[in-house]
Coordinates of C-alpha atoms in Angstrom, one line a residue:
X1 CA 0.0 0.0 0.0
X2 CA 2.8 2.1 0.5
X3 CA 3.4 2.2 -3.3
X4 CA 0.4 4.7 -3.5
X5 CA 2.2 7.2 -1.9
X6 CA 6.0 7.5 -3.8
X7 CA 6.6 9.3 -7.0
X8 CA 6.6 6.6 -9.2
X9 CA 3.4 6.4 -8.5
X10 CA 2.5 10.0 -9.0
X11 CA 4.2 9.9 -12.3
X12 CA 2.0 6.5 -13.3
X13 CA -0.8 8.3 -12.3
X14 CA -0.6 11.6 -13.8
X15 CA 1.0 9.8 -17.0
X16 CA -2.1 7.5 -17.5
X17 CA -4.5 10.2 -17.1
X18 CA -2.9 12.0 -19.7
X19 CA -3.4 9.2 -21.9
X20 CA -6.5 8.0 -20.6
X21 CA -8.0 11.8 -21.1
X22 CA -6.5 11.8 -24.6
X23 CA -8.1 9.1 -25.3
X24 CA -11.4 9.7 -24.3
X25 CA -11.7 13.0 -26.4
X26 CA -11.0 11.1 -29.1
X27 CA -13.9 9.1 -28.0
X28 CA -16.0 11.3 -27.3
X29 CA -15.4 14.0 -29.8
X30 CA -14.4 12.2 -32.8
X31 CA -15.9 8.0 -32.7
X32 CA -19.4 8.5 -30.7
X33 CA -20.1 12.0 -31.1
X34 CA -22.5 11.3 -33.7
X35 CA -24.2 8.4 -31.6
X36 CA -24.1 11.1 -28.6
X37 CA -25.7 14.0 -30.2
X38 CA -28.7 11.3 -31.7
X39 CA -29.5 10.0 -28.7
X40 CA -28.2 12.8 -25.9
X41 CA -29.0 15.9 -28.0
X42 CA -32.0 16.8 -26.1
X43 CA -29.7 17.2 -22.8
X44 CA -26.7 18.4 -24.4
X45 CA -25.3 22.2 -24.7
X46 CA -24.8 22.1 -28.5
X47 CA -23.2 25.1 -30.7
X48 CA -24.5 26.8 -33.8
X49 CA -23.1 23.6 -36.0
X50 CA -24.9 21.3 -33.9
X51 CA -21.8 20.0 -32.1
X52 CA -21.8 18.8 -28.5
X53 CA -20.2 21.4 -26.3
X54 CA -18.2 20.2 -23.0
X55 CA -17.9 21.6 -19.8
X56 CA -14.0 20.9 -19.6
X57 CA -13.3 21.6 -15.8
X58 CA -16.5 19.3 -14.9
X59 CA -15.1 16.6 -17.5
X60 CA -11.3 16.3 -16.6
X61 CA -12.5 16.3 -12.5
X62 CA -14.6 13.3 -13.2
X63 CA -11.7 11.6 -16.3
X64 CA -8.7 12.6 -13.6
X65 CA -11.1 10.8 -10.9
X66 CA -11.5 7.6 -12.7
X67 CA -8.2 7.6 -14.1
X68 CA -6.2 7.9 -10.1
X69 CA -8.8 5.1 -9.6
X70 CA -7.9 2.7 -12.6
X71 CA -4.1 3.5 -11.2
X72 CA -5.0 2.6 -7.8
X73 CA -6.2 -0.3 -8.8
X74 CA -4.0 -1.5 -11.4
X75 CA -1.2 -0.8 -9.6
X76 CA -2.4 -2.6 -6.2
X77 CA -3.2 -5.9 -8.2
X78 CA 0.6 -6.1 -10.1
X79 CA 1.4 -5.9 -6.3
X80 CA -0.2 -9.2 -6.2
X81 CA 0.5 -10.1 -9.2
X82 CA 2.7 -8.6 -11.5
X83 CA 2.0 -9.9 -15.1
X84 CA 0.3 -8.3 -17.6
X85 CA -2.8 -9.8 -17.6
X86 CA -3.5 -9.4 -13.9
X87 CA -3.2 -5.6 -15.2
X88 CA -5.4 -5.7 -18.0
X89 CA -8.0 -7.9 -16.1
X90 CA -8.3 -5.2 -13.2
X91 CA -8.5 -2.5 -15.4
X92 CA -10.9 -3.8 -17.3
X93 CA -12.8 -4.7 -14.7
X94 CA -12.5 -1.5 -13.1
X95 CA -13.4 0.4 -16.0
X96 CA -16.4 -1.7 -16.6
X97 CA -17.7 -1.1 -12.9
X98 CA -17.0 3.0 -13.2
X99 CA -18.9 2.9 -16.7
X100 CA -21.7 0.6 -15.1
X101 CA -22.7 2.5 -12.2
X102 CA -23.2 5.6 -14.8
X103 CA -25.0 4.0 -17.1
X104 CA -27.5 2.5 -15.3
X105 CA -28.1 5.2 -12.7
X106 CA -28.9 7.2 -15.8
X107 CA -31.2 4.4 -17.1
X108 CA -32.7 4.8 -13.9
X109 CA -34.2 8.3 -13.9
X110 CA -33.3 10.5 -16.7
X111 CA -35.9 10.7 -18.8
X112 CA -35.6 8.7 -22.6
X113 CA -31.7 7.6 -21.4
X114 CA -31.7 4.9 -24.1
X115 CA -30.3 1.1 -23.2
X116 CA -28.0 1.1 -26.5
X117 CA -26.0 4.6 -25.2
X118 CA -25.6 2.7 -21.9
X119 CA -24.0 -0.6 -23.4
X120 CA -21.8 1.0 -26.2
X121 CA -20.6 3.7 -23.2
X122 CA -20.1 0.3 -20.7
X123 CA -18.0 -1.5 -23.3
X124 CA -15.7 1.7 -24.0
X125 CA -15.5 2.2 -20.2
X126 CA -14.4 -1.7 -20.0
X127 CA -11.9 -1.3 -23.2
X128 CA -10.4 1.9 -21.7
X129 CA -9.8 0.1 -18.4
X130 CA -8.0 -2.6 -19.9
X131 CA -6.2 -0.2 -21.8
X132 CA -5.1 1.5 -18.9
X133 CA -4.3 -1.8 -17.6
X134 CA -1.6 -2.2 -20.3
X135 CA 0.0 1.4 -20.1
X136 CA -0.2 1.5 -16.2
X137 CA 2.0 -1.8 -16.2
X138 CA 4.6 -0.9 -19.0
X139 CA 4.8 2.2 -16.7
X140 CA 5.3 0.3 -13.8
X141 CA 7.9 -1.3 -15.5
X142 CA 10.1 1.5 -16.8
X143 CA 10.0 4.2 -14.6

C-alpha cells in the first residue's frame, strides 16, 4: 500500500490520465459524437453547428477521478501479481464497474436515457480500463 504514496506512482498516475484523457476525447469527440448528439441531444449544450459542447473543468475532474482510480487499482493488483494480464483484467474490470454505475443510474431516472447509449458507453468504459491496464504496467515497468 505504501506504493500509493511515492513518486513513481505519481508519475503513473498523472501519466495515465494524460493518456486516458487523450483518449477519451477522441472518443467522445471524434468516434461516438454522432451516436451522442442522436440520442443525448436533447440534454446536451450544443453550438451553432450542432456540435456537442463540453464543460471541460467538470469533464477532466470526473476523467482525472477515474483515471487515479484505474491507477489505484492496477497498480495494487501487479502488487499481487505482476504480469500483464493481472493488469489488464483489473482495469478492465474497473473500468467496466465505473462505466456501469453511470449508465444505469442514468437508465434509472433521466428521462428517454436509451439502453443502446448505456451498453456501447459500458463497453468503452471496460476497453479503456483494460487499456489503462496495459499502459499502467509498462509504466510500472520502466520508470
Amino acid at each position: 500500500m505504501s506504493f500509493l504514496f511515492t513518486l513513481k506512482f505519481l508519475k503513473i498516475a498523472t501519466i495515465a490520465a494524460v493518456i486516458f484523457i487523450a483518449l477519451d476525447i477522441i472518443w467522445l469527440a471524434v468516434v461516438a459524437a454522432p451516436w451522442y448528439r442522436k440520442a443525448l441531444g436533447y440534454l446536451a449544450n450544443l453550438d451553432a453547428d450542432g456540435k456537442i459542447t463540453f464543460n471541460i473543468p467538470h469533464g477532466l475532474i470526473a476523467q482525472l477521478a477515474i483515471t487515479i482510480a484505474i491507477s489505484v487499482v492496477v497498480s495494487m493488483a501487479l502488487q499481487l501479481d505482476n504480469r500483464l494480464v493481472t493488469a489488464m483484467l483489473a482495469g478492465g474490470f474497473i473500468g467496466l464497474a465505473f462505466y456501469t454505475c453511470y449508465d444505469f443510474t442514468n437508465l434509472s431516472f433521466v428521462k428517454r436515457w436509451p439502453l443502446w447509449i448505456s451498453l456501447i458507453d459500458m463497453a468503452w468504459g471496460t476497453l479503456q480500463g483494460l487499456l489503462a491496464g496495459i499502459y499502467v504496467y509498462w509504466l510500472n515497468k520502466i520508470l
